[in-house]
mmCIF file of C-alpha atoms in Angstrom:
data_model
loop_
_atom_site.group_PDB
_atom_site.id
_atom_site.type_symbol
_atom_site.label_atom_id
_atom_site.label_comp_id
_atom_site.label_asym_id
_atom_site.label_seq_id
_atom_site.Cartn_x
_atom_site.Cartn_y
_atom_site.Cartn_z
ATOM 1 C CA UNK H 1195 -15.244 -9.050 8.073
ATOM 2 C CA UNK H 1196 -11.781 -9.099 10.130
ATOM 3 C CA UNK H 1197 -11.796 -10.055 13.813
ATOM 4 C CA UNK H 1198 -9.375 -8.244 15.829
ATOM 5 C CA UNK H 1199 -7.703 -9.446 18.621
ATOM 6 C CA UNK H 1200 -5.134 -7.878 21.409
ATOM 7 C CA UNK H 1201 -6.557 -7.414 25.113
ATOM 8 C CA UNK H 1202 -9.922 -8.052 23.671
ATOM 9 C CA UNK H 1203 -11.819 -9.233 20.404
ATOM 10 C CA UNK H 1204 -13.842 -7.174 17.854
ATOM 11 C CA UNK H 1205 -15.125 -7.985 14.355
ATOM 12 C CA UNK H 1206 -15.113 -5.104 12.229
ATOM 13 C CA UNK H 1207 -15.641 -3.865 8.823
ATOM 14 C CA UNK H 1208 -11.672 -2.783 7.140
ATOM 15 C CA UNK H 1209 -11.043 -1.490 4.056
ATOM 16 C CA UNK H 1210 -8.621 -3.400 1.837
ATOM 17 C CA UNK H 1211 -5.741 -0.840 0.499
ATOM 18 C CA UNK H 1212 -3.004 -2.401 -1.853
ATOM 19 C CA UNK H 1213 -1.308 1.168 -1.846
ATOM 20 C CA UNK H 1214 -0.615 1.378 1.924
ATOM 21 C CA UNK H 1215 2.242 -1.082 3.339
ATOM 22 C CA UNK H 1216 0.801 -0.960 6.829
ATOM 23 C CA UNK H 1217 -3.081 -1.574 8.823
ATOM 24 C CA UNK H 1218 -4.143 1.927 10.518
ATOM 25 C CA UNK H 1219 -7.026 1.943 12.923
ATOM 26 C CA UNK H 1220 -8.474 4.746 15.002
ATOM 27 C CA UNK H 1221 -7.253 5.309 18.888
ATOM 28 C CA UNK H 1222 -10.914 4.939 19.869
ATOM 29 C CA UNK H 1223 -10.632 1.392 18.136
ATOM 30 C CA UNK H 1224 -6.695 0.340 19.910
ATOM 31 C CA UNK H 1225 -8.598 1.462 23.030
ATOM 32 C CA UNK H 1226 -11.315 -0.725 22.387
ATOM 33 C CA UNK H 1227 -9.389 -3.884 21.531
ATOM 34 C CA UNK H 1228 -6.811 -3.066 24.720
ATOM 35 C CA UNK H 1229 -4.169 -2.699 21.872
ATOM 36 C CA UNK H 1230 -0.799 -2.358 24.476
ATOM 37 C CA UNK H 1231 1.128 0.805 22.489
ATOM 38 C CA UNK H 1232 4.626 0.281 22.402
ATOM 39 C CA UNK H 1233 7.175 2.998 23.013
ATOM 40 C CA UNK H 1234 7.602 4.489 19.668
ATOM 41 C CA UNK H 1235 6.295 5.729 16.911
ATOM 42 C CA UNK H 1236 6.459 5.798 13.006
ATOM 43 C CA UNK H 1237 7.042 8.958 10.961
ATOM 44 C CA UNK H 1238 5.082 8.435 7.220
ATOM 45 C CA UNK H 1239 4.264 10.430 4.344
ATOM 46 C CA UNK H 1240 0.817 10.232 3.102
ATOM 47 C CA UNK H 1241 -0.393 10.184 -0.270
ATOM 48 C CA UNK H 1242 -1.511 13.558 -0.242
ATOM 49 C CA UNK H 1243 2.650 14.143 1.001
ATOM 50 C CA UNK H 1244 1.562 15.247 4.604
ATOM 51 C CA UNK H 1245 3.975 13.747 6.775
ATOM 52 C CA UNK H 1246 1.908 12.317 10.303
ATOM 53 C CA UNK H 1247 3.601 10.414 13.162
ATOM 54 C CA UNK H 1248 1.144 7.732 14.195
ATOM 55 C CA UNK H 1249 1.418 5.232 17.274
ATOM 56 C CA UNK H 1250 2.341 1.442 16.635
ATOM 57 C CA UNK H 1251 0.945 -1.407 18.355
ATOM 58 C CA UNK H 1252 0.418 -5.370 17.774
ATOM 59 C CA UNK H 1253 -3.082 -7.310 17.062
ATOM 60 C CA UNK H 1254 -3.716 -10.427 15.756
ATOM 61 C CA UNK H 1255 -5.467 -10.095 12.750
ATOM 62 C CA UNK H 1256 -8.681 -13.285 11.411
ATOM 63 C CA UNK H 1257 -9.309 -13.718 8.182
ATOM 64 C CA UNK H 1258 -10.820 -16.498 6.804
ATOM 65 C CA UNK H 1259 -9.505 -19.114 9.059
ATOM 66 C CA UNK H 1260 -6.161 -17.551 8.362
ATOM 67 C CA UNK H 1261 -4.269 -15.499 11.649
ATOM 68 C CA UNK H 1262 -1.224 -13.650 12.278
ATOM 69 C CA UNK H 1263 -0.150 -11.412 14.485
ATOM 70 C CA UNK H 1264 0.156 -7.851 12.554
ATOM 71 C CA UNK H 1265 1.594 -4.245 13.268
ATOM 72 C CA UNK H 1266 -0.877 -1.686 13.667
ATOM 73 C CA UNK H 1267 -0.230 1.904 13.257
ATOM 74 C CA UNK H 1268 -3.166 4.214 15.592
ATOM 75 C CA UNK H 1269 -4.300 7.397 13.990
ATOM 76 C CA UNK H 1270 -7.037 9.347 12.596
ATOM 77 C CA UNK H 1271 -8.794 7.427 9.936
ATOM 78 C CA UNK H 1272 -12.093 7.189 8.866
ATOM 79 C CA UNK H 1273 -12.334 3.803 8.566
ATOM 80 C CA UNK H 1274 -9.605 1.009 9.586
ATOM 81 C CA UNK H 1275 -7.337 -0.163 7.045
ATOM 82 C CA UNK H 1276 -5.860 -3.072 6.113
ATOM 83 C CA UNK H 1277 -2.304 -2.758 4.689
ATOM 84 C CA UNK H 1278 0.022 -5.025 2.395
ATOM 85 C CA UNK H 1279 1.984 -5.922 4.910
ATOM 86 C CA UNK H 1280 -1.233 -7.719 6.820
ATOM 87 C CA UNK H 1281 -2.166 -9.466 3.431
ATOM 88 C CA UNK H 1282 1.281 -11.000 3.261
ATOM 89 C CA UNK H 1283 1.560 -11.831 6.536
ATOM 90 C CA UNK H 1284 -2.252 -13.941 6.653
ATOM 91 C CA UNK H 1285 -0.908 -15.126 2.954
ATOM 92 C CA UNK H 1286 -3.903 -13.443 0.907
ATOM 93 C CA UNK H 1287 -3.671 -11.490 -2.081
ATOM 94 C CA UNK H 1288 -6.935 -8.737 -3.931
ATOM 95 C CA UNK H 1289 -9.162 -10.758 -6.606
ATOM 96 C CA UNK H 1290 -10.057 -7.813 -8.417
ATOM 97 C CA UNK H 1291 -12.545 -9.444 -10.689
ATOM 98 C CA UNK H 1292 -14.382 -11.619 -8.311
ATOM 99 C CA UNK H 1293 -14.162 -8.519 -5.356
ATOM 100 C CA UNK H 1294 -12.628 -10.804 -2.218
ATOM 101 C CA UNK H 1295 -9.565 -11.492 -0.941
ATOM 102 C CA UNK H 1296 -8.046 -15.433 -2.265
ATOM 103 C CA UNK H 1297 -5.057 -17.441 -1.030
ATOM 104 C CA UNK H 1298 -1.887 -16.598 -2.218
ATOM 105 C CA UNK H 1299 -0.402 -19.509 -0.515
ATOM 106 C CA UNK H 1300 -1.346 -22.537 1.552
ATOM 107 C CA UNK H 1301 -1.901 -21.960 4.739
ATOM 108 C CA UNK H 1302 -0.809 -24.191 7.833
ATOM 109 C CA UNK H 1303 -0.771 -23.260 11.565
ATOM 110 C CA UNK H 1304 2.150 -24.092 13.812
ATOM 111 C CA UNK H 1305 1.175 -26.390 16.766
ATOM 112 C CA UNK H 1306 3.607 -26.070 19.838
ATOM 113 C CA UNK H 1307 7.381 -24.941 19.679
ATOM 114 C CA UNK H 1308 10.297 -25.282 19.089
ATOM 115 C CA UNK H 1309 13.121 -27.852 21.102
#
């Protein structure tokens, strides 16, 4: 499970794709989480070669103890998905044989800022 977090939390069910660089959820979902939309939007071609221009936005993105803020593209999907760039970013990588996601890295959180 991946908690989702903008405006407001949710923990939903996303399915893990190691073909698509970015996360996609559904507009009913952004809505949900209060996901502010920011000005633009992407132009992509999907694997079927349809070319769809889909909404960006910014959540931060629990897995495992692990959190980063990711880019979220909004646009008709059945189900959300989790992108490459999202695994990088949280520092998780696919374990195909034992079916989970595993630490690719250790893992530290920044306290505070910078001087």
């Amino acid at each position: 499970m991946v908690r989702l977090r903008a405006e407001r939390s949710i923990t939903v069910r996303m399915l893990v794709d190691t073909g698509a660089t970015y996360s996609v959820i559904s507009p009913r979902l952004a809505k949900a989480l209060g996901i502010a939309r920011l000005r633009r939007s992407v132009s992509l071609r999907l694997a079927d070669g349809r070319r769809v221009r889909l909404g960006v936005g910014v959540a931060v993105v629990r897995i495992d103890g692990r959190e980063a803020p990711i880019t979220m593209l909004v646009g008709r999907v059945p189900e959300p998905i989790l992108g490459v760039e999202a695994l990088e970013g949280l520092g998780l990588v696919v374990d195909s044989r034992r079916k989970r996601l595993a630490a690719s890295r250790p893992y530290a959180v920044r306290l505070g800022g910078y001087r």
